[in-house]
Amino acid sequence: MRHLFFLLLLSACAATDAPRTDATAERGGPQYSLGQWSFHRALFDGEMSNFDFVRTAGEMGFEGVELVNQFFADRAQDNAFLDSLKTAADAADVELTMLLIDGAGNLGASDPTERNAAVEQHLQWVQAAHRLGIPALRVNAHGDGSPEEVLRNSVDGIGRLAREARSQDIQILVENHGGPSNSGAWLTELPSRLREYEVGAVADFDNWCVERDSGQLWGGNCTKRYNRYEGMQELMPYAGGISVKAFNFDASGEETEIDFGVLFDILRAANYRGYLGIEYEGESLPPREGIEKTRALAERHWPRRQVVDPGTVGRIDSTLRSFVDRGDVAGASALVYEKGEEVYFGAFGQADREAGTPMQRNTIAQIYSMTKPITGVALMQLYEQGKFQLDDPLSDYLPEFANLRVYQSGADAGAVQTTAPSRPVTVRDITRHTAGFYNGGDTPGLQAAYEAADLRNYDNTLSMMGAKLGRLPLLFDPGSRWLYGLSVDVQALLVERLSGQPFDDYLREHILDPLGMDDTRYVVPESDLPRFSGAYNRAEDGTLTQLPNDEAHAFNLKEWPLTPGGFGLTSTLDDYMTFARMLVNGGSLDGATILQPETVRLMRTNHLADEVTDRSWLPTKGQVGFGIDFAVRQRPPATAEENPGTVGEFFWDGAASTLFWVDPANELTAVLFVQLFPYDQIGLHHDFRRAVYGPFQPAAGSGQ
């Protein structure tokens, strides 16, 4: 009967599924490994052996297999068995890609004796993996106590294990696999603390239940669940393996609760190149059929889809033209690149209505806060040179910020009560707007003090601005809130101090000239003024008024002492698109290397902890976090009213309603130019994004 059952297992769905071809390899797709757990019932029941599983994986066309130690738990030191298993894998022409370890003790146990025993048990499996030629060991970060205690103890236990494993050329990978480890924020902290041992992660599509009513890792109802899309994005920088897991399929073959499209956007955005581990855990299909459907779903979603096609071009045209025709904007222009090629350009209406100048491709626009990402790139060039670390106190490099205080109360500037901050402002704080600098609003005393300081007076140098700011109280404790403001101007000052160059000279020499961004500058020369767009104010009744050019362009018509990092640059569509394309390419473009790929990844990674719940107006940008001078999309839009976009994209905009974004999943960059105040009250950004990406489709299980 066991032999008959095994034959049926191998033949399941043979009549409905065509033999797998090498199409995936031909189109440059990933390699697939088969997770042994997919056959766990047959293996536990004795209907399939470990050798049967390896042969089955080869017959199904898998390039690799992921073994689970539970199916040979007592044979870690049985060299004859291990050698036979390796021989079987060689005969089946499959790689042994990973060994998943369970039941070997808790590496995060609070009891040192228990933790030491767990390390010793795992070391037996390190030796087994070495004999099998397996390059990676998946372990669990399980323990007792609070999440912080489990993390601290896991750093010790897994760190010691990883140190020994590295001597055997085996990488330790930690999976989101129960309890606190099912939180992306928690789990990413573990490899970040164990960088020296190259500890990585296995990112599982499904394991995101952080707490259960049973109080156990498994069983019972889930009472706290981490968002799978946010968690996957957080784990990708550390991912040494992916568990592509499915349970149930609809009539079209899609997973009913897991949106593979969104998840594969995340994988592509991270440029993941490792094995994709296929794991079917459903109960409605025979294992082999479920495995084939899971792999077919992965193969369907891996290729980058075309975003901008002829229909998209027409949709963008009609969207932008409608804003001009309604009189909501005087002129608008947009440029989109996809996979390194220009796929859209359009310009509508007038740049300068009074002069009768049409909106054109080379129109110069004030980009305001789209200056900030350029400043961030400048700062991170110095980070690459080892000039600072993100968590260094800011005062290590800018001593004028050494004695900051935090506002408590006070009715006027001369009677402000303050207290010492709980920790110093760090460089990371000024890159993510958590430093605590006041940025307007009715705060008695503090408001008057900042207004009196006149920090952004054009006659201030950056050093003068910094000296004044360093004497003013912070609005809140560093790291406790997100509040937009002066932080990026402080970044510009930091660039000056660390580089020894004036900030504008640094930008020109290290970013703008190497990229050929000749039209991106603070001062627009007289010869280029005919290309300089006017600026417009839209009243509540919809009346559009052009602001006087000498007033609107005052900062850009002459050279001022102030060279801010947070605003002030002008640019053209093509210039700013060059900057965006450099970012989507991982820091390089047309032979110019501005940043290393790992630095770009760091910039587009969310740096806001979940505990930072007060985020001012940032949530109006969508379901985003914040990286280094970019908003970072963490989750797919939940409603049609949210700004459309792809998980993993990073972006920013400007006060005159300009916008750009970088979508690594689709290798797409977009720049939108208008000159409209107040900032986008007309839904322009939403509708432009919707024109690019098409109708809203809610993600499956978007709340999971």
XYZ file of C-alpha atoms in Angstrom:
704
model
C 0.000 0.000 0.000
C 2.851 2.405 0.810
C 4.412 1.744 -2.595
C 1.050 2.333 -4.284
C 0.515 5.571 -2.378
C 3.922 6.851 -3.426
C 3.222 6.080 -7.093
C -0.049 7.969 -6.861
C 1.781 10.869 -5.236
C 4.226 11.075 -8.109
C 1.531 10.832 -10.766
C -0.890 13.370 -9.270
C -2.041 15.981 -11.800
C 0.039 14.367 -14.583
C -3.004 14.487 -16.843
C -3.539 18.225 -16.351
C -0.045 19.712 -16.058
C 2.321 19.872 -19.005
C 5.924 18.787 -18.367
C 8.044 21.653 -17.124
C 10.461 23.167 -19.617
C 13.560 25.294 -19.270
C 11.631 28.436 -20.230
C 12.348 30.016 -16.881
C 16.097 29.645 -17.302
C 15.914 30.849 -20.910
C 14.304 34.129 -19.899
C 16.793 34.730 -17.109
C 14.439 33.776 -14.324
C 15.307 32.388 -10.911
C 16.233 28.873 -9.906
C 13.623 26.961 -7.954
C 14.167 24.658 -5.022
C 11.539 22.380 -3.530
C 10.801 22.641 0.169
C 10.706 19.190 1.751
C 7.879 20.277 4.054
C 5.553 20.217 1.036
C 5.515 16.407 1.412
C 5.518 16.392 5.210
C 2.451 14.166 5.588
C 3.840 11.471 3.329
C 7.250 11.701 4.999
C 5.880 11.504 8.528
C 3.570 8.626 7.552
C 6.427 6.691 6.020
C 4.887 6.809 2.547
C 7.938 8.685 1.260
C 11.587 8.501 2.280
C 14.165 11.259 2.162
C 15.670 9.555 -0.894
C 12.249 9.394 -2.565
C 11.813 13.108 -1.966
C 15.126 14.008 -3.582
C 14.348 11.851 -6.629
C 10.872 13.371 -6.894
C 12.298 16.901 -6.865
C 14.613 16.008 -9.733
C 11.797 14.401 -11.730
C 9.680 17.524 -11.240
C 12.414 19.672 -12.736
C 13.576 21.472 -9.596
C 17.153 22.715 -9.537
C 17.458 22.415 -5.768
C 15.888 21.034 -2.608
C 15.536 22.360 0.918
C 15.866 19.576 3.470
C 14.139 19.591 6.869
C 15.989 17.909 9.719
C 12.731 16.661 11.273
C 12.630 13.902 8.660
C 15.993 12.502 9.752
C 16.229 13.997 13.238
C 18.330 11.173 14.720
C 20.871 10.986 11.888
C 22.836 14.209 12.233
C 25.982 12.197 12.882
C 25.159 9.220 10.634
C 27.807 9.807 7.987
C 26.773 6.812 5.892
C 23.216 8.126 5.668
C 24.364 11.663 4.900
C 26.719 10.454 2.186
C 23.951 8.371 0.635
C 21.599 11.352 0.658
C 24.194 13.491 -1.080
C 24.747 10.752 -3.654
C 20.996 10.605 -4.274
C 20.922 14.368 -4.839
C 23.798 14.144 -7.301
C 22.005 11.363 -9.159
C 18.810 13.426 -9.306
C 20.827 16.446 -10.513
C 19.580 18.718 -7.743
C 21.504 20.987 -5.418
C 21.062 20.685 -1.672
C 20.430 24.379 -1.063
C 19.405 24.656 2.580
C 18.903 22.591 5.732
C 16.028 23.724 7.969
C 16.566 22.986 11.666
C 13.755 22.467 14.150
C 13.621 20.729 17.513
C 17.268 21.406 18.370
C 16.666 23.703 21.328
C 15.974 27.405 21.673
C 18.876 29.597 20.650
C 17.183 32.550 22.368
C 16.508 30.808 25.690
C 16.977 32.969 28.766
C 18.695 30.152 30.695
C 22.368 30.159 29.628
C 22.627 26.414 30.155
C 19.645 25.779 27.885
C 20.998 28.220 25.319
C 24.425 26.582 25.357
C 22.825 23.165 24.857
C 20.887 24.517 21.876
C 24.081 25.873 20.323
C 25.745 22.463 20.740
C 22.790 20.635 19.174
C 22.780 23.033 16.238
C 26.517 22.593 15.763
C 25.869 18.912 15.046
C 23.666 20.011 12.179
C 26.343 22.437 10.986
C 28.636 19.446 10.635
C 25.905 17.490 8.869
C 25.316 20.358 6.457
C 29.026 20.579 5.768
C 29.171 16.884 4.925
C 26.123 17.226 2.672
C 27.644 20.240 0.922
C 24.757 22.493 1.966
C 25.737 26.193 2.093
C 23.027 27.481 4.460
C 21.375 26.445 7.715
C 17.959 27.852 8.575
C 17.450 28.259 12.327
C 14.743 29.739 14.560
C 15.044 32.717 16.915
C 12.912 31.180 19.652
C 13.168 31.792 23.366
C 11.287 32.971 26.428
C 10.642 36.356 27.977
C 9.831 39.651 26.336
C 10.601 40.230 22.647
C 13.618 42.348 23.608
C 14.892 39.594 25.915
C 14.450 36.960 23.206
C 16.285 39.237 20.775
C 19.169 39.829 23.155
C 19.542 36.135 23.938
C 19.191 35.166 20.266
C 22.003 37.547 19.376
C 24.171 35.588 21.797
C 23.083 32.075 20.830
C 22.812 32.590 17.086
C 25.941 34.728 17.067
C 28.030 31.943 18.594
C 26.519 29.416 16.217
C 27.142 31.656 13.215
C 30.767 32.200 14.186
C 31.408 28.460 14.178
C 29.320 27.854 11.057
C 31.257 30.472 9.136
C 34.433 28.465 9.682
C 32.682 25.660 7.753
C 31.603 28.089 4.972
C 27.981 27.751 6.062
C 25.716 30.764 6.427
C 23.164 30.934 9.225
C 19.738 32.168 8.106
C 16.905 33.026 10.508
C 13.323 32.598 9.332
C 10.198 34.455 10.344
C 8.969 31.303 12.016
C 6.843 31.950 15.075
C 6.494 34.471 17.887
C 8.480 37.723 17.788
C 10.401 36.538 14.721
C 7.179 36.983 12.738
C 7.658 40.733 13.073
C 9.746 42.106 10.232
C 11.013 44.978 12.386
C 12.073 42.576 15.148
C 13.703 40.041 12.865
C 15.717 42.547 10.852
C 17.310 43.772 14.049
C 18.880 40.336 14.550
C 21.041 40.164 11.402
C 21.814 43.865 11.736
C 23.405 43.099 15.136
C 25.208 40.055 13.719
C 26.649 41.578 10.552
C 30.166 40.435 11.388
C 29.001 36.816 11.127
C 26.998 37.404 7.918
C 23.761 36.155 9.463
C 20.881 36.446 6.996
C 17.186 35.704 6.817
C 14.749 33.345 5.159
C 11.741 35.417 4.139
C 8.589 33.291 4.269
C 5.527 34.512 2.377
C 3.143 33.463 5.134
C 4.573 33.376 8.663
C 3.446 36.740 10.044
C 1.384 35.912 13.157
C 3.190 37.571 16.064
C 0.829 36.605 18.905
C -1.794 33.883 19.423
C -4.514 33.533 22.030
C -2.910 30.259 23.115
C 0.275 32.128 24.044
C 2.234 29.596 21.987
C 4.212 29.797 18.763
C 1.670 27.657 16.920
C -1.976 26.729 17.397
C -4.819 28.912 18.551
C -6.186 32.031 16.915
C -3.902 34.797 15.744
C -4.486 37.975 17.759
C -1.687 40.141 16.319
C -0.525 39.870 12.739
C 2.295 41.726 10.999
C 1.636 43.029 7.508
C 3.200 40.477 5.184
C 4.102 43.001 2.482
C 5.829 45.339 4.896
C 7.609 42.422 6.548
C 8.847 40.948 3.279
C 10.218 44.310 2.223
C 12.043 44.667 5.538
C 13.621 41.216 5.316
C 14.801 41.454 1.706
C 18.108 43.248 2.412
C 19.092 40.212 4.507
C 17.394 37.470 2.490
C 19.503 34.417 1.770
C 16.407 32.383 0.976
C 12.740 32.838 0.097
C 9.885 30.519 0.983
C 7.330 30.910 -1.799
C 4.383 29.442 0.049
C 0.799 28.850 -1.060
C -2.306 27.231 0.414
C -5.352 27.731 -1.806
C -5.944 28.840 -5.373
C -8.843 30.516 -7.158
C -10.145 29.609 -10.604
C -7.408 31.660 -12.298
C -4.655 29.968 -10.314
C -3.964 32.906 -7.979
C -3.471 32.394 -4.244
C -6.651 33.483 -2.504
C -5.051 35.262 0.485
C -1.478 36.030 -0.630
C -0.887 38.521 -3.426
C 1.997 37.002 -5.387
C 2.075 40.035 -7.666
C 2.911 42.381 -4.793
C 5.378 39.948 -3.248
C 7.238 39.414 -6.496
C 7.382 43.188 -6.962
C 9.205 43.221 -3.627
C 11.593 40.455 -4.702
C 12.412 42.198 -7.961
C 12.820 45.577 -6.258
C 15.419 43.963 -3.998
C 17.177 42.429 -7.021
C 16.959 39.018 -5.343
C 19.019 36.403 -7.177
C 18.954 33.365 -4.888
C 16.845 30.221 -5.054
C 13.096 30.504 -4.702
C 11.928 27.758 -2.369
C 8.525 26.385 -3.416
C 6.376 25.169 -0.546
C 2.760 24.033 -0.766
C 1.001 23.783 2.599
C -2.604 23.463 1.505
C -4.863 20.507 2.152
C -7.253 20.624 -0.800
C -4.846 19.302 -3.443
C -2.452 16.351 -3.621
C 1.033 17.626 -2.730
C 2.462 17.346 -6.208
C -0.419 19.248 -7.803
C -0.218 21.963 -5.145
C 3.530 22.255 -5.698
C 3.104 22.593 -9.456
C 0.441 25.262 -9.021
C 2.632 27.181 -6.571
C 5.587 27.100 -8.941
C 3.409 28.058 -11.896
C 2.166 31.033 -9.916
C 5.735 32.069 -9.121
C 6.757 31.716 -12.769
C 3.786 33.824 -13.815
C 4.723 36.696 -11.514
C 8.514 36.691 -11.752
C 8.911 38.448 -15.147
C 8.820 42.225 -15.004
C 5.510 43.347 -16.482
C 5.281 46.162 -18.975
C 3.730 49.147 -17.236
C 3.607 51.816 -19.933
C 2.045 50.623 -23.191
C 0.224 52.617 -25.894
C -2.946 52.597 -23.819
C -1.047 53.995 -20.859
C 0.376 56.802 -22.982
C -3.114 57.876 -24.005
C -4.308 57.692 -20.406
C -1.474 59.945 -19.153
C -2.053 62.421 -21.975
C -5.756 62.731 -21.243
C -5.142 63.020 -17.487
C -2.617 65.844 -17.720
C -4.528 67.637 -20.484
C -7.713 67.562 -18.388
C -6.024 69.441 -15.521
C -4.927 72.148 -17.953
C -8.291 72.299 -19.729
C -10.132 72.711 -16.419
C -7.842 75.577 -15.465
C -6.504 73.735 -12.419
C -2.933 74.248 -13.658
C -1.453 76.556 -16.267
C 0.914 73.914 -17.572
C 2.121 70.421 -16.792
C 4.796 68.113 -18.175
C 5.867 64.576 -17.400
C 8.576 62.110 -18.357
C 8.599 58.345 -17.697
C 11.369 55.826 -18.276
C 10.920 52.068 -18.059
C 13.702 49.483 -18.240
C 16.157 52.129 -19.350
C 14.034 53.489 -22.205
C 11.915 56.590 -22.500
C 8.290 55.452 -22.704
C 6.426 58.694 -22.144
C 6.859 62.429 -22.573
C 4.076 64.972 -22.615
C 3.797 68.732 -22.099
C 0.534 70.660 -21.921
C -0.498 74.243 -21.385
C 1.752 77.179 -20.601
C 4.870 77.595 -18.516
C 4.501 81.376 -18.395
C 0.950 82.434 -19.083
C 1.708 86.145 -19.081
C 4.528 85.750 -21.600
C 2.631 83.171 -23.648
C 5.430 80.612 -23.244
C 4.293 77.003 -23.711
C 5.264 74.214 -21.331
C 8.164 72.409 -22.981
C 10.609 69.641 -22.331
C 13.406 72.065 -21.421
C 11.248 74.289 -19.191
C 13.092 75.149 -15.977
C 11.103 74.599 -12.793
C 11.694 75.310 -9.124
C 11.841 71.871 -7.501
C 11.781 73.020 -3.857
C 11.926 69.875 -1.652
C 12.993 67.658 -4.528
C 16.346 69.265 -3.651
C 16.357 67.065 -0.546
C 17.089 63.693 -2.214
C 20.053 65.271 -4.038
C 21.367 66.501 -0.689
C 20.878 63.039 0.774
C 22.928 61.491 -2.030
C 25.714 63.992 -1.363
C 25.746 63.106 2.331
C 25.742 59.363 1.652
C 28.750 59.712 -0.650
C 30.638 60.843 2.444
C 29.129 57.945 4.398
C 30.670 55.592 1.838
C 34.031 57.238 2.496
C 33.719 56.378 6.185
C 33.347 60.008 7.269
C 30.541 59.143 9.718
C 28.138 56.445 10.874
C 24.407 57.008 10.883
C 24.045 56.574 14.638
C 26.919 58.901 15.514
C 25.886 61.961 17.525
C 25.492 64.928 15.186
C 27.578 67.029 17.556
C 30.638 64.847 16.826
C 30.836 66.704 13.515
C 28.785 69.848 14.162
C 29.682 70.965 17.703
C 27.112 73.763 17.595
C 24.524 71.025 18.294
C 26.295 69.719 21.419
C 24.092 71.399 24.023
C 20.601 71.021 22.630
C 17.631 71.205 24.985
C 14.010 70.096 24.561
C 11.125 72.553 24.891
C 8.735 72.040 27.786
C 6.748 75.252 28.169
C 6.923 79.032 28.011
C 4.732 81.841 26.749
C 7.448 83.866 25.034
C 10.942 83.435 23.648
C 12.592 84.759 26.799
C 10.813 82.425 29.214
C 11.019 79.021 27.572
C 11.408 76.069 29.947
C 13.558 73.187 28.655
C 14.928 69.834 29.692
C 17.837 67.705 28.542
C 17.096 65.300 25.664
C 16.970 61.600 26.484
C 19.718 61.034 23.903
C 21.722 63.143 21.456
C 20.463 63.963 17.962
C 22.145 61.521 15.572
C 23.020 61.791 11.902
C 20.256 59.265 11.232
C 17.777 61.654 12.855
C 18.535 64.432 10.384
C 18.148 62.018 7.439
C 14.672 60.844 8.498
C 13.201 63.979 10.135
C 13.251 62.722 13.719
C 15.755 65.264 15.100
C 13.087 67.322 16.869
C 13.518 70.658 15.101
C 10.468 72.907 15.281
C 8.804 73.564 11.912
C 5.957 75.952 12.532
C 2.725 75.737 14.436
C 1.317 77.339 17.540
C 3.872 76.494 20.227
C 4.075 79.479 22.623
C 7.574 80.756 23.176
C 9.230 78.306 20.790
C 7.463 79.762 17.775
C 8.627 83.257 18.690
C 12.201 82.062 19.246
C 12.435 80.395 15.842
C 10.844 83.353 14.072
C 13.334 85.709 15.725
C 16.243 83.517 14.606
C 15.137 83.867 10.958
C 17.016 80.693 10.064
C 16.240 80.664 6.357
C 17.122 84.257 5.706
C 18.866 84.177 2.330
C 21.752 86.186 3.777
C 22.609 83.419 6.238
C 25.374 81.016 5.352
C 24.830 77.390 6.303
C 27.223 77.858 9.223
C 25.291 80.901 10.436
C 22.039 78.969 10.172
C 23.541 76.036 12.101
C 24.900 78.265 14.875
C 21.474 79.857 15.362
C 19.615 76.516 15.217
C 21.975 74.949 17.752
C 20.966 77.579 20.311
C 17.230 76.917 19.892
C 15.288 74.265 21.831
C 14.025 71.142 20.096
C 10.265 70.661 19.909
C 10.447 67.014 20.976
C 12.852 64.324 22.128
C 15.084 63.027 19.301
C 13.716 59.910 17.640
C 10.265 60.125 19.201
C 8.355 61.759 16.322
C 8.530 62.387 12.582
C 8.327 66.082 11.711
C 9.380 67.565 8.407
C 11.597 70.607 8.495
C 15.138 71.914 8.732
C 16.951 68.583 8.978
C 18.104 68.521 5.362
C 19.541 72.022 5.605
C 21.606 70.627 8.487
C 22.654 67.797 6.179
C 23.972 70.386 3.742
C 25.994 71.968 6.548
C 27.332 68.526 7.462
C 28.400 67.943 3.854
C 30.308 71.236 3.946
C 32.108 70.358 7.176
C 32.975 66.788 6.239
C 34.068 67.567 2.681
C 35.740 70.922 3.276
C 33.890 72.339 0.263
C 31.042 74.827 -0.026
C 27.861 72.824 -0.418
C 26.959 74.095 -3.885
C 30.505 73.402 -5.121
C 30.303 69.891 -3.694
C 27.026 69.187 -5.496
C 28.396 70.442 -8.774
C 31.658 68.488 -8.597
C 30.406 65.178 -7.189
C 26.830 64.789 -8.503
C 25.601 67.313 -11.029
C 28.606 67.520 -13.372
C 29.324 63.766 -13.395
C 25.672 63.149 -14.369
C 25.569 65.983 -16.870
C 22.813 67.810 -14.956
C 23.746 71.232 -16.305
C 20.293 72.765 -15.787
C 20.128 71.823 -12.096
C 21.389 74.803 -10.102
C 20.519 77.474 -7.571
C 20.957 80.455 -9.887
C 19.281 80.624 -13.295
C 21.388 82.835 -15.615
C 19.707 85.641 -17.513
C 20.134 83.789 -20.807
C 17.917 80.952 -19.519
C 15.159 83.084 -17.973
C 12.862 82.635 -21.009
C 12.763 78.921 -20.134
C 11.941 79.564 -16.452
C 8.357 78.592 -15.639
C 6.056 80.980 -13.880
C 4.495 80.026 -10.548
C 0.763 79.965 -9.881
C -1.567 80.198 -6.935
C -4.912 78.434 -7.031
C -7.544 80.013 -4.795
C -10.226 78.004 -3.016
C -12.731 79.005 -5.692
C -10.441 77.550 -8.375
C -9.106 80.853 -9.692
C -5.560 80.465 -10.941
C -3.299 83.512 -10.568
C 0.259 83.829 -11.829
C 2.617 85.160 -9.153
C 4.980 87.984 -10.165
C 8.146 86.385 -11.548
C 10.499 88.654 -9.589
C 8.734 87.568 -6.403
C 8.335 83.864 -7.226
C 11.901 83.532 -8.547
C 13.642 85.772 -6.009
C 15.903 83.049 -4.604
C 17.049 81.863 -8.032
C 17.789 85.182 -9.770
C 21.018 85.975 -7.903
C 23.616 84.232 -5.789
C 22.820 84.297 -2.076
C 24.988 83.276 0.901
C 22.451 80.546 1.759
C 22.765 77.286 -0.191
C 20.073 75.177 1.487
C 19.889 71.413 1.307
C 16.138 71.318 1.741
C 15.036 73.550 -1.134
C 16.320 76.007 -3.694
C 17.438 74.060 -6.757
C 15.889 74.461 -10.184
C 15.892 71.712 -12.799
C 14.401 70.367 -16.008
C 12.528 67.138 -16.676
C 15.517 65.516 -18.329
C 17.967 66.629 -15.664
C 15.874 65.294 -12.807
C 15.114 62.129 -14.757
C 18.875 61.588 -15.033
C 19.069 61.721 -11.234
C 16.147 59.284 -10.885
C 17.620 56.866 -13.432
C 20.903 56.864 -11.540
C 18.982 55.747 -8.456
C 16.986 52.993 -10.192
C 20.275 51.706 -11.631
C 21.708 51.351 -8.135
C 23.831 54.504 -8.099
C 25.415 54.547 -11.569
C 24.456 55.895 -14.995
C 26.282 56.174 -18.304
C 29.675 55.441 -16.791
C 29.289 57.764 -13.791
C 29.183 56.063 -10.382
C 27.580 58.331 -7.793
C 26.767 55.759 -5.076
C 27.245 52.062 -4.501
C 24.154 49.825 -4.844
C 24.168 48.911 -1.155
C 24.053 52.612 -0.244
C 21.049 53.216 -2.497
C 19.354 50.217 -0.847
C 20.079 51.746 2.552
C 18.556 55.049 1.466
C 15.372 53.411 0.183
C 14.917 51.255 3.284
C 12.467 52.415 5.943
C 14.282 53.822 8.994
C 11.225 54.742 11.067
C 10.540 52.371 13.938
C 6.960 51.224 14.509
C 7.107 53.041 17.852
C 7.274 56.359 15.996
C 3.514 56.690 15.662
C 3.309 60.502 15.510
C 4.207 61.107 11.864
C 2.549 64.460 11.168
C 1.199 64.439 7.596
C 3.452 61.627 6.270
C 0.529 59.110 6.184
C -1.161 61.278 3.554
C 1.515 60.024 1.149
C 0.121 56.495 1.423
C 1.225 53.469 3.407
C 4.809 54.577 3.652
C 7.763 54.756 5.946
C 10.764 57.000 5.555
C 14.299 56.170 4.535
C 17.146 58.603 3.958
C 15.483 61.647 2.354
C 12.850 59.500 0.617
C 9.403 58.252 1.501
C 9.387 54.459 1.075
C 6.243 52.556 0.140
C 5.882 49.628 2.550
C 2.427 48.276 1.741
C 0.160 48.302 -1.310
C -2.634 50.894 -1.391
C -5.651 49.652 0.545
C -8.175 51.900 -1.179
C -8.652 53.577 -4.536
C -8.329 56.953 -2.826
C -4.739 56.328 -1.719
C -1.902 57.388 -3.983
C -1.157 54.440 -6.301
C 2.290 52.904 -6.368
C 4.372 49.764 -6.084
C 5.682 48.343 -2.812
C 9.374 49.148 -2.643
C 9.175 52.423 -4.551
C 10.794 55.523 -3.087
C 9.867 59.090 -3.894
C 9.472 62.709 -2.907
C 7.837 65.888 -4.132
C 8.120 69.674 -3.933
C 6.123 72.600 -2.581
C 5.147 73.690 -6.107
C 3.460 70.283 -6.597
C 6.347 68.666 -8.496
C 6.804 64.898 -8.027
C 9.183 62.071 -8.822
C 9.358 58.412 -7.932
C 11.604 55.416 -8.482
C 9.968 51.981 -8.864
C 12.739 49.336 -8.730
C 10.303 46.430 -9.171
C 9.432 47.624 -12.665
C 12.641 49.573 -13.375
C 10.422 52.619 -13.796
C 11.122 56.274 -13.014
C 8.699 59.176 -13.381
C 9.014 62.955 -13.082
C 6.064 65.369 -13.060
C 6.531 69.145 -13.300
C 3.996 71.856 -12.540
C 4.420 75.100 -10.583
C 1.298 75.189 -8.443
C 0.600 76.550 -4.952
C -0.703 75.541 -2.495
C 0.779 72.058 -2.713
C -1.410 69.674 -4.768
C -4.942 70.431 -3.589
C -6.411 69.030 -6.819
C -5.428 65.333 -6.726
C -2.868 65.777 -9.506
C -0.343 63.332 -8.046
C -2.971 60.675 -7.419
C -4.410 60.920 -10.907
C -1.012 61.002 -12.631
C 0.045 57.903 -10.732
C -3.243 56.204 -11.556
C -2.730 57.048 -15.236
C 0.684 55.352 -15.130
C -0.349 52.206 -13.222
C -3.952 51.775 -14.292
C -7.147 50.966 -12.369
C -6.970 50.192 -8.672
C -6.828 46.508 -7.733
C -6.765 45.699 -4.010
C -4.022 43.335 -2.936
C -5.117 39.896 -1.727
C -4.916 39.672 2.044
C -3.737 43.280 2.200
C -4.392 43.372 5.913
C -2.292 40.295 6.583
